[in-house]
Amino acid sequence: KLKEGMNAMNYDVFGPFELPQTTKRNRIDDTKIKHVFWDNVDTRENGLPEACGCYIFSIRAGKGTLPWYVGKAAKQTFRKECLQPHKLVKYNAILGQRSGTPQLYLVARMTPTGRYSSISTSTKGYADVDFLERLFIGMSLSRNRELLNNQDTKMYGQITVPGILNSHRKP
């Protein structure tokens, strides 16, 4: 329950959105991202590519879906942030080692009236988007110790809280 006077920060989860693959099915087809992929996202959820929030790159395989990278789009839209060339290099490196279907989940920041939030004009971005990204990184690390994120991951490997965090490790 929120304390009186606090504003709720709402998010909605969208996806998974399947990323287009090359015919060999081991790389994301970057020629189809700009128009085909984002057009499909916009058709399913009008305006979502221009929203901000967090995103999770994952691979769906026979045993379920595994997260591989968590990111945020606060100063740029999902369309401009999630599938930049340097991120595709990371995603494709994992796809070269694993079989499965690459997917993207978009967790959009919402306004109090239920619309998508626009990107932050502040140099600091949105504090709640930063917090949510760190939360998702921790949750994803609990599922996949090979998560590609480097930033904000060190503490997750060092702290032990029995039954909650790294409880399988002995001090």
Short mmCIF file of N, CA and C in Angstrom, two decimals:
data_model
loop_
_atom_site.label_atom_id
_atom_site.label_comp_id
_atom_site.label_asym_id
_atom_site.label_seq_id
_atom_site.Cartn_x
_atom_site.Cartn_y
_atom_site.Cartn_z
N LYS A 1 0.85 -1.18 0.00
CA LYS A 1 0.00 0.00 0.00
C LYS A 1 0.90 1.24 0.00
N LEU A 2 0.57 2.20 -0.84
CA LEU A 2 1.36 3.42 -0.94
C LEU A 2 1.07 4.37 0.22
N LYS A 3 2.11 5.03 0.68
CA LYS A 3 1.90 6.06 1.69
C LYS A 3 1.13 7.20 1.05
N GLU A 4 0.37 7.89 1.86
CA GLU A 4 -0.40 9.01 1.36
C GLU A 4 0.51 10.06 0.72
N GLY A 5 0.13 10.53 -0.45
CA GLY A 5 0.89 11.55 -1.14
C GLY A 5 1.90 10.99 -2.13
N MET A 6 2.13 9.68 -2.09
CA MET A 6 3.08 9.09 -3.05
C MET A 6 2.35 8.78 -4.36
N ASN A 7 3.04 8.98 -5.45
CA ASN A 7 2.46 8.66 -6.75
C ASN A 7 2.82 7.25 -7.15
N ALA A 8 1.86 6.53 -7.69
CA ALA A 8 2.12 5.18 -8.18
C ALA A 8 2.86 5.29 -9.50
N MET A 9 3.80 4.40 -9.72
CA MET A 9 4.51 4.31 -10.99
C MET A 9 4.10 2.99 -11.62
N ASN A 10 3.36 3.07 -12.67
CA ASN A 10 2.78 1.88 -13.27
C ASN A 10 3.52 1.45 -14.52
N TYR A 11 3.57 0.14 -14.71
CA TYR A 11 4.19 -0.47 -15.88
C TYR A 11 3.28 -1.57 -16.39
N ASP A 12 3.35 -1.83 -17.68
CA ASP A 12 2.66 -2.98 -18.28
C ASP A 12 3.70 -3.80 -19.04
N VAL A 13 3.51 -5.11 -19.03
CA VAL A 13 4.42 -6.03 -19.71
C VAL A 13 3.81 -6.41 -21.05
N PHE A 14 4.62 -6.32 -22.11
CA PHE A 14 4.17 -6.66 -23.46
C PHE A 14 5.14 -7.67 -24.07
N GLY A 15 4.59 -8.64 -24.74
CA GLY A 15 5.41 -9.64 -25.40
C GLY A 15 5.08 -11.02 -24.89
N PRO A 16 5.83 -11.99 -25.32
CA PRO A 16 7.08 -11.83 -26.05
C PRO A 16 6.85 -11.49 -27.51
N PHE A 17 7.78 -10.73 -28.05
CA PHE A 17 7.81 -10.42 -29.46
C PHE A 17 8.97 -11.21 -30.07
N GLU A 18 8.65 -12.06 -31.02
CA GLU A 18 9.67 -12.89 -31.65
C GLU A 18 10.53 -12.05 -32.59
N LEU A 19 11.84 -12.16 -32.43
CA LEU A 19 12.76 -11.42 -33.29
C LEU A 19 13.01 -12.20 -34.57
N PRO A 20 13.04 -11.52 -35.72
CA PRO A 20 13.26 -12.22 -36.99
C PRO A 20 14.67 -12.80 -37.06
N GLN A 21 14.77 -14.01 -37.60
CA GLN A 21 16.06 -14.67 -37.72
C GLN A 21 16.42 -14.85 -39.20
N THR A 22 17.71 -14.99 -39.44
CA THR A 22 18.17 -15.30 -40.79
C THR A 22 17.75 -16.72 -41.12
N THR A 23 17.90 -17.12 -42.37
CA THR A 23 17.47 -18.46 -42.78
C THR A 23 18.21 -19.57 -42.05
N LYS A 24 19.43 -19.29 -41.58
CA LYS A 24 20.18 -20.30 -40.82
C LYS A 24 19.72 -20.38 -39.37
N ARG A 25 18.86 -19.47 -38.95
CA ARG A 25 18.25 -19.45 -37.61
C ARG A 25 19.27 -19.37 -36.48
N ASN A 26 20.39 -18.75 -36.70
CA ASN A 26 21.35 -18.58 -35.60
C ASN A 26 21.76 -17.13 -35.44
N ARG A 27 21.06 -16.24 -36.14
CA ARG A 27 21.34 -14.80 -36.05
C ARG A 27 20.03 -14.03 -36.21
N ILE A 28 19.97 -12.89 -35.57
CA ILE A 28 18.83 -12.00 -35.75
C ILE A 28 19.01 -11.31 -37.09
N ASP A 29 17.96 -11.27 -37.86
CA ASP A 29 18.01 -10.66 -39.19
C ASP A 29 17.84 -9.14 -39.05
N ASP A 30 18.97 -8.44 -39.02
CA ASP A 30 18.92 -6.98 -38.79
C ASP A 30 18.29 -6.23 -39.95
N THR A 31 18.16 -6.85 -41.11
CA THR A 31 17.51 -6.17 -42.24
C THR A 31 16.00 -6.07 -42.04
N LYS A 32 15.44 -6.92 -41.18
CA LYS A 32 14.00 -6.92 -40.94
C LYS A 32 13.59 -6.18 -39.66
N ILE A 33 14.56 -5.73 -38.90
CA ILE A 33 14.23 -5.09 -37.62
C ILE A 33 13.58 -3.73 -37.80
N LYS A 34 14.19 -2.88 -38.61
CA LYS A 34 13.73 -1.50 -38.74
C LYS A 34 12.27 -1.41 -39.16
N HIS A 35 11.89 -2.21 -40.14
CA HIS A 35 10.51 -2.09 -40.64
C HIS A 35 9.63 -3.24 -40.19
N VAL A 36 10.00 -4.45 -40.46
CA VAL A 36 9.12 -5.59 -40.18
C VAL A 36 8.89 -5.78 -38.68
N PHE A 37 9.96 -5.89 -37.90
CA PHE A 37 9.80 -6.16 -36.47
C PHE A 37 9.03 -5.05 -35.77
N TRP A 38 9.52 -3.82 -35.88
CA TRP A 38 8.87 -2.72 -35.15
C TRP A 38 7.48 -2.42 -35.69
N ASP A 39 7.23 -2.65 -36.97
CA ASP A 39 5.87 -2.51 -37.51
C ASP A 39 4.94 -3.54 -36.88
N ASN A 40 5.44 -4.77 -36.69
CA ASN A 40 4.62 -5.81 -36.05
C ASN A 40 4.32 -5.46 -34.60
N VAL A 41 5.31 -4.95 -33.89
CA VAL A 41 5.09 -4.53 -32.50
C VAL A 41 4.04 -3.43 -32.46
N ASP A 42 4.17 -2.44 -33.34
CA ASP A 42 3.24 -1.32 -33.37
C ASP A 42 1.83 -1.78 -33.76
N THR A 43 1.73 -2.77 -34.60
CA THR A 43 0.42 -3.31 -34.98
C THR A 43 -0.25 -3.99 -33.79
N ARG A 44 0.54 -4.75 -33.03
CA ARG A 44 -0.01 -5.44 -31.85
C ARG A 44 -0.33 -4.47 -30.72
N GLU A 45 0.55 -3.47 -30.52
CA GLU A 45 0.39 -2.51 -29.42
C GLU A 45 0.73 -1.12 -29.94
N ASN A 46 -0.28 -0.43 -30.46
CA ASN A 46 -0.08 0.86 -31.10
C ASN A 46 0.66 1.85 -30.20
N GLY A 47 1.79 2.36 -30.70
CA GLY A 47 2.57 3.36 -29.97
C GLY A 47 3.66 2.80 -29.09
N LEU A 48 3.66 1.50 -28.85
CA LEU A 48 4.64 0.89 -27.94
C LEU A 48 6.09 1.10 -28.37
N PRO A 49 6.44 1.03 -29.66
CA PRO A 49 7.85 1.25 -30.02
C PRO A 49 8.39 2.62 -29.61
N GLU A 50 7.52 3.60 -29.43
CA GLU A 50 7.96 4.95 -29.06
C GLU A 50 7.89 5.20 -27.56
N ALA A 51 7.58 4.15 -26.79
CA ALA A 51 7.49 4.28 -25.33
C ALA A 51 8.85 4.06 -24.70
N CYS A 52 8.88 4.17 -23.37
CA CYS A 52 10.11 3.93 -22.62
C CYS A 52 9.82 2.93 -21.51
N GLY A 53 10.89 2.41 -20.92
CA GLY A 53 10.75 1.44 -19.84
C GLY A 53 11.94 0.50 -19.84
N CYS A 54 11.70 -0.75 -19.54
CA CYS A 54 12.75 -1.77 -19.53
C CYS A 54 12.43 -2.84 -20.56
N TYR A 55 13.46 -3.58 -20.95
CA TYR A 55 13.27 -4.67 -21.90
C TYR A 55 14.14 -5.85 -21.53
N ILE A 56 13.69 -7.03 -21.93
CA ILE A 56 14.41 -8.25 -21.64
C ILE A 56 14.54 -9.05 -22.92
N PHE A 57 15.79 -9.33 -23.31
CA PHE A 57 16.07 -10.21 -24.43
C PHE A 57 16.16 -11.62 -23.87
N SER A 58 15.44 -12.55 -24.48
CA SER A 58 15.43 -13.93 -24.01
C SER A 58 15.44 -14.88 -25.19
N ILE A 59 15.69 -16.14 -24.88
CA ILE A 59 15.63 -17.19 -25.90
C ILE A 59 14.68 -18.27 -25.40
N ARG A 60 13.71 -18.59 -26.25
CA ARG A 60 12.76 -19.66 -25.93
C ARG A 60 13.26 -20.95 -26.58
N ALA A 61 13.38 -21.98 -25.77
CA ALA A 61 13.80 -23.29 -26.27
C ALA A 61 12.91 -24.35 -25.63
N GLY A 62 13.25 -25.59 -25.83
CA GLY A 62 12.43 -26.70 -25.35
C GLY A 62 12.11 -26.67 -23.87
N LYS A 63 13.03 -26.16 -23.05
CA LYS A 63 12.83 -26.16 -21.60
C LYS A 63 12.23 -24.86 -21.08
N GLY A 64 11.78 -24.00 -21.97
CA GLY A 64 11.19 -22.74 -21.53
C GLY A 64 11.96 -21.54 -22.06
N THR A 65 11.74 -20.41 -21.44
CA THR A 65 12.36 -19.16 -21.85
C THR A 65 13.41 -18.75 -20.84
N LEU A 66 14.59 -18.36 -21.34
CA LEU A 66 15.68 -17.97 -20.48
C LEU A 66 16.09 -16.54 -20.81
N PRO A 67 16.14 -15.65 -19.79
CA PRO A 67 16.59 -14.28 -20.05
C PRO A 67 18.09 -14.24 -20.27
N TRP A 68 18.53 -13.35 -21.21
CA TRP A 68 19.95 -13.23 -21.51
C TRP A 68 20.47 -11.81 -21.36
N TYR A 69 19.59 -10.83 -21.43
CA TYR A 69 20.04 -9.44 -21.30
C TYR A 69 18.86 -8.59 -20.84
N VAL A 70 19.12 -7.70 -19.90
CA VAL A 70 18.12 -6.75 -19.41
C VAL A 70 18.64 -5.35 -19.70
N GLY A 71 17.78 -4.51 -20.24
CA GLY A 71 18.17 -3.14 -20.53
C GLY A 71 17.06 -2.17 -20.23
N LYS A 72 17.39 -0.89 -20.38
CA LYS A 72 16.39 0.15 -20.14
C LYS A 72 16.39 1.12 -21.32
N ALA A 73 15.24 1.66 -21.55
CA ALA A 73 15.05 2.70 -22.55
C ALA A 73 14.35 3.84 -21.83
N ALA A 74 15.13 4.83 -21.40
CA ALA A 74 14.55 5.96 -20.66
C ALA A 74 14.82 7.27 -21.38
N LYS A 75 15.99 7.36 -21.99
CA LYS A 75 16.35 8.58 -22.72
C LYS A 75 16.14 8.42 -24.21
N GLN A 76 15.91 7.18 -24.63
CA GLN A 76 15.56 6.88 -26.02
C GLN A 76 14.37 5.93 -25.99
N THR A 77 13.66 5.83 -27.08
CA THR A 77 12.50 4.94 -27.16
C THR A 77 12.96 3.49 -27.28
N PHE A 78 12.02 2.57 -27.06
CA PHE A 78 12.33 1.16 -27.27
C PHE A 78 12.89 0.94 -28.68
N ARG A 79 12.26 1.56 -29.67
CA ARG A 79 12.68 1.39 -31.06
C ARG A 79 14.15 1.76 -31.26
N LYS A 80 14.60 2.82 -30.61
CA LYS A 80 15.98 3.29 -30.80
C LYS A 80 16.98 2.57 -29.89
N GLU A 81 16.53 1.99 -28.80
CA GLU A 81 17.44 1.46 -27.79
C GLU A 81 17.66 -0.05 -27.83
N CYS A 82 16.59 -0.81 -27.94
CA CYS A 82 16.67 -2.27 -27.70
C CYS A 82 17.53 -3.06 -28.68
N LEU A 83 17.53 -2.66 -29.93
CA LEU A 83 18.18 -3.48 -30.96
C LEU A 83 19.28 -2.72 -31.69
N GLN A 84 20.03 -1.91 -30.94
CA GLN A 84 21.16 -1.20 -31.52
C GLN A 84 22.20 -2.22 -31.99
N PRO A 85 23.03 -1.84 -32.97
CA PRO A 85 24.02 -2.80 -33.50
C PRO A 85 24.89 -3.46 -32.44
N HIS A 86 25.37 -2.72 -31.44
CA HIS A 86 26.24 -3.35 -30.43
C HIS A 86 25.48 -4.35 -29.56
N LYS A 87 24.16 -4.16 -29.42
CA LYS A 87 23.37 -5.13 -28.67
C LYS A 87 23.10 -6.36 -29.52
N LEU A 88 22.89 -6.17 -30.82
CA LEU A 88 22.69 -7.32 -31.70
C LEU A 88 23.93 -8.22 -31.71
N VAL A 89 25.11 -7.62 -31.60
CA VAL A 89 26.34 -8.42 -31.52
C VAL A 89 26.27 -9.34 -30.31
N LYS A 90 25.85 -8.81 -29.16
CA LYS A 90 25.72 -9.63 -27.93
C LYS A 90 24.67 -10.72 -28.12
N TYR A 91 23.51 -10.32 -28.63
CA TYR A 91 22.42 -11.28 -28.79
C TYR A 91 22.82 -12.39 -29.76
N ASN A 92 23.45 -12.01 -30.87
CA ASN A 92 23.84 -13.01 -31.87
C ASN A 92 24.92 -13.94 -31.36
N ALA A 93 25.79 -13.45 -30.49
CA ALA A 93 26.82 -14.32 -29.90
C ALA A 93 26.17 -15.45 -29.10
N ILE A 94 25.13 -15.14 -28.36
CA ILE A 94 24.42 -16.16 -27.60
C ILE A 94 23.66 -17.10 -28.54
N LEU A 95 23.02 -16.53 -29.56
CA LEU A 95 22.28 -17.37 -30.51
C LEU A 95 23.21 -18.34 -31.24
N GLY A 96 24.46 -17.95 -31.43
CA GLY A 96 25.42 -18.84 -32.07
C GLY A 96 25.78 -20.03 -31.19
N GLN A 97 25.57 -19.91 -29.89
CA GLN A 97 25.91 -20.97 -28.95
C GLN A 97 24.70 -21.78 -28.50
N ARG A 98 23.51 -21.25 -28.71
CA ARG A 98 22.28 -21.87 -28.22
C ARG A 98 21.28 -21.99 -29.36
N SER A 99 20.44 -22.98 -29.28
CA SER A 99 19.35 -23.05 -30.23
C SER A 99 18.09 -22.54 -29.55
N GLY A 100 17.22 -21.95 -30.32
CA GLY A 100 15.99 -21.43 -29.77
C GLY A 100 15.52 -20.20 -30.53
N THR A 101 14.44 -19.65 -30.06
CA THR A 101 13.81 -18.50 -30.70
C THR A 101 14.09 -17.24 -29.89
N PRO A 102 14.74 -16.24 -30.50
CA PRO A 102 15.01 -14.99 -29.77
C PRO A 102 13.73 -14.17 -29.60
N GLN A 103 13.57 -13.63 -28.40
CA GLN A 103 12.37 -12.87 -28.08
C GLN A 103 12.74 -11.60 -27.33
N LEU A 104 11.81 -10.66 -27.37
CA LEU A 104 11.98 -9.41 -26.64
C LEU A 104 10.70 -9.14 -25.86
N TYR A 105 10.85 -8.90 -24.57
CA TYR A 105 9.75 -8.44 -23.73
C TYR A 105 9.95 -6.95 -23.50
N LEU A 106 8.89 -6.18 -23.59
CA LEU A 106 8.93 -4.75 -23.35
C LEU A 106 8.07 -4.43 -22.13
N VAL A 107 8.66 -3.78 -21.15
CA VAL A 107 7.95 -3.42 -19.93
C VAL A 107 7.83 -1.90 -19.95
N ALA A 108 6.67 -1.44 -20.39
CA ALA A 108 6.47 -0.01 -20.67
C ALA A 108 6.03 0.76 -19.44
N ARG A 109 6.66 1.91 -19.27
CA ARG A 109 6.28 2.85 -18.22
C ARG A 109 4.98 3.53 -18.66
N MET A 110 4.01 3.60 -17.75
CA MET A 110 2.70 4.13 -18.09
C MET A 110 2.42 5.43 -17.33
N THR A 111 1.62 6.29 -17.94
CA THR A 111 1.19 7.51 -17.27
C THR A 111 0.01 7.18 -16.36
N PRO A 112 -0.36 8.07 -15.46
CA PRO A 112 -1.53 7.81 -14.61
C PRO A 112 -2.83 7.62 -15.39
N THR A 113 -2.88 8.13 -16.63
CA THR A 113 -4.09 7.97 -17.44
C THR A 113 -4.03 6.72 -18.33
N GLY A 114 -3.00 5.89 -18.17
CA GLY A 114 -2.93 4.64 -18.91
C GLY A 114 -2.28 4.72 -20.27
N ARG A 115 -1.61 5.81 -20.56
CA ARG A 115 -0.88 5.93 -21.83
C ARG A 115 0.57 5.57 -21.60
N TYR A 116 1.30 5.35 -22.69
CA TYR A 116 2.73 5.09 -22.57
C TYR A 116 3.44 6.38 -22.19
N SER A 117 4.39 6.28 -21.27
CA SER A 117 5.22 7.44 -20.93
C SER A 117 6.17 7.71 -22.08
N SER A 118 6.45 8.99 -22.27
CA SER A 118 7.45 9.34 -23.28
C SER A 118 8.82 9.32 -22.63
N ILE A 119 9.85 9.43 -23.44
CA ILE A 119 11.21 9.37 -22.92
C ILE A 119 11.47 10.54 -21.98
N SER A 120 12.42 10.36 -21.09
CA SER A 120 12.75 11.38 -20.11
C SER A 120 13.58 12.49 -20.76
N THR A 121 13.25 13.72 -20.41
CA THR A 121 14.04 14.85 -20.90
C THR A 121 15.11 15.22 -19.89
N SER A 122 15.09 14.59 -18.74
CA SER A 122 16.09 14.84 -17.70
C SER A 122 17.39 14.12 -18.05
N THR A 123 18.50 14.71 -17.69
CA THR A 123 19.79 14.06 -17.94
C THR A 123 19.94 12.80 -17.10
N LYS A 124 19.19 12.70 -16.00
CA LYS A 124 19.25 11.52 -15.14
C LYS A 124 18.27 10.44 -15.54
N GLY A 125 17.35 10.73 -16.44
CA GLY A 125 16.35 9.74 -16.83
C GLY A 125 15.29 9.60 -15.75
N TYR A 126 14.72 8.40 -15.64
CA TYR A 126 13.70 8.11 -14.64
C TYR A 126 14.30 7.21 -13.57
N ALA A 127 14.23 7.61 -12.32
CA ALA A 127 14.78 6.80 -11.23
C ALA A 127 14.05 5.46 -11.13
N ASP A 128 12.75 5.44 -11.41
CA ASP A 128 11.99 4.19 -11.31
C ASP A 128 12.38 3.21 -12.41
N VAL A 129 12.74 3.70 -13.59
CA VAL A 129 13.20 2.81 -14.67
C VAL A 129 14.54 2.21 -14.27
N ASP A 130 15.42 3.01 -13.70
CA ASP A 130 16.71 2.49 -13.22
C ASP A 130 16.52 1.40 -12.18
N PHE A 131 15.63 1.65 -11.23
CA PHE A 131 15.35 0.67 -10.18
C PHE A 131 14.81 -0.62 -10.78
N LEU A 132 13.85 -0.49 -11.69
CA LEU A 132 13.23 -1.67 -12.29
C LEU A 132 14.24 -2.48 -13.10
N GLU A 133 15.14 -1.80 -13.79
CA GLU A 133 16.19 -2.51 -14.54
C GLU A 133 17.05 -3.34 -13.57
N ARG A 134 17.47 -2.75 -12.47
CA ARG A 134 18.29 -3.48 -11.49
C ARG A 134 17.51 -4.67 -10.90
N LEU A 135 16.22 -4.46 -10.63
CA LEU A 135 15.38 -5.54 -10.12
C LEU A 135 15.31 -6.69 -11.13
N PHE A 136 15.06 -6.36 -12.39
CA PHE A 136 14.99 -7.39 -13.43
C PHE A 136 16.32 -8.10 -13.63
N ILE A 137 17.41 -7.37 -13.48
CA ILE A 137 18.74 -8.01 -13.59
C ILE A 137 18.89 -9.05 -12.49
N GLY A 138 18.54 -8.69 -11.27
CA GLY A 138 18.62 -9.64 -10.16
C GLY A 138 17.74 -10.85 -10.37
N MET A 139 16.52 -10.62 -10.81
CA MET A 139 15.60 -11.73 -11.07
C MET A 139 16.12 -12.62 -12.20
N SER A 140 16.67 -12.00 -13.22
CA SER A 140 17.18 -12.77 -14.37
C SER A 140 18.42 -13.56 -13.98
N LEU A 141 19.28 -12.98 -13.15
CA LEU A 141 20.46 -13.71 -12.68
C LEU A 141 20.08 -14.96 -11.88
N SER A 142 18.97 -14.90 -11.18
CA SER A 142 18.54 -16.07 -10.42
C SER A 142 18.12 -17.21 -11.36
N ARG A 143 17.75 -16.88 -12.57
CA ARG A 143 17.39 -17.88 -13.58
C ARG A 143 18.54 -18.26 -14.48
N ASN A 144 19.46 -17.30 -14.72
CA ASN A 144 20.53 -17.53 -15.68
C ASN A 144 21.81 -16.84 -15.21
N ARG A 145 22.73 -17.60 -14.67
CA ARG A 145 23.99 -17.06 -14.17
C ARG A 145 24.90 -16.56 -15.30
N GLU A 146 24.55 -16.87 -16.55
CA GLU A 146 25.34 -16.43 -17.70
C GLU A 146 24.77 -15.16 -18.33
N LEU A 147 23.92 -14.46 -17.61
CA LEU A 147 23.32 -13.22 -18.11
C LEU A 147 24.41 -12.31 -18.67
N LEU A 148 24.14 -11.66 -19.78
CA LEU A 148 25.13 -10.85 -20.47
C LEU A 148 25.42 -9.51 -19.79
N ASN A 149 24.54 -9.07 -18.92
CA ASN A 149 24.75 -7.80 -18.23
C ASN A 149 25.99 -7.86 -17.35
N ASN A 150 26.77 -6.79 -17.36
CA ASN A 150 27.91 -6.66 -16.47
C ASN A 150 27.64 -5.64 -15.38
N GLN A 151 26.99 -4.56 -15.77
CA GLN A 151 26.69 -3.48 -14.83
C GLN A 151 25.62 -3.92 -13.84
N ASP A 152 25.77 -3.53 -12.60
CA ASP A 152 24.80 -3.82 -11.54
C ASP A 152 24.64 -5.31 -11.24
N THR A 153 25.67 -6.13 -11.52
CA THR A 153 25.56 -7.56 -11.25
C THR A 153 26.51 -8.05 -10.16
N LYS A 154 27.53 -7.29 -9.85
CA LYS A 154 28.57 -7.75 -8.94
C LYS A 154 28.02 -8.15 -7.57
N MET A 155 27.22 -7.31 -6.98
CA MET A 155 26.68 -7.58 -5.64
C MET A 155 25.84 -8.86 -5.60
N TYR A 156 25.14 -9.16 -6.68
CA TYR A 156 24.30 -10.35 -6.70
C TYR A 156 25.11 -11.62 -6.50
N GLY A 157 26.38 -11.62 -6.90
CA GLY A 157 27.23 -12.79 -6.71
C GLY A 157 27.94 -12.80 -5.38
N GLN A 158 27.95 -11.69 -4.66
CA GLN A 158 28.70 -11.59 -3.42
C GLN A 158 27.85 -11.71 -2.16
N ILE A 159 26.60 -11.39 -2.25
CA ILE A 159 25.73 -11.39 -1.07
C ILE A 159 25.03 -12.73 -0.94
N THR A 160 25.02 -13.25 0.29
CA THR A 160 24.30 -14.48 0.58
C THR A 160 23.26 -14.20 1.65
N VAL A 161 22.01 -14.54 1.37
CA VAL A 161 20.93 -14.47 2.35
C VAL A 161 20.24 -15.83 2.29
N PRO A 162 20.40 -16.66 3.32
CA PRO A 162 19.84 -18.01 3.29
C PRO A 162 18.37 -18.03 2.89
N GLY A 163 18.08 -18.86 1.91
CA GLY A 163 16.71 -19.03 1.44
C GLY A 163 16.23 -17.95 0.49
N ILE A 164 17.05 -16.92 0.28
CA ILE A 164 16.62 -15.82 -0.58
C ILE A 164 17.60 -15.56 -1.72
N LEU A 165 18.87 -15.38 -1.38
CA LEU A 165 19.86 -15.01 -2.39
C LEU A 165 21.13 -15.82 -2.19
N ASN A 166 21.52 -16.55 -3.21
CA ASN A 166 22.74 -17.37 -3.19
C ASN A 166 22.80 -18.30 -1.99
N SER A 167 21.69 -18.82 -1.57
CA SER A 167 21.65 -19.66 -0.37
C SER A 167 22.33 -21.01 -0.56
N HIS A 168 22.61 -21.37 -1.80
CA HIS A 168 23.29 -22.64 -2.06
C HIS A 168 24.78 -22.55 -1.73
N ARG A 169 25.30 -21.35 -1.54
CA ARG A 169 26.72 -21.14 -1.25
C ARG A 169 26.96 -21.21 0.25
N LYS A 170 28.09 -21.81 0.62
CA LYS A 170 28.47 -21.84 2.02
C LYS A 170 29.44 -20.71 2.29
N PRO A 171 29.32 -20.02 3.44
CA PRO A 171 30.23 -18.90 3.73
C PRO A 171 31.67 -19.34 3.89
#
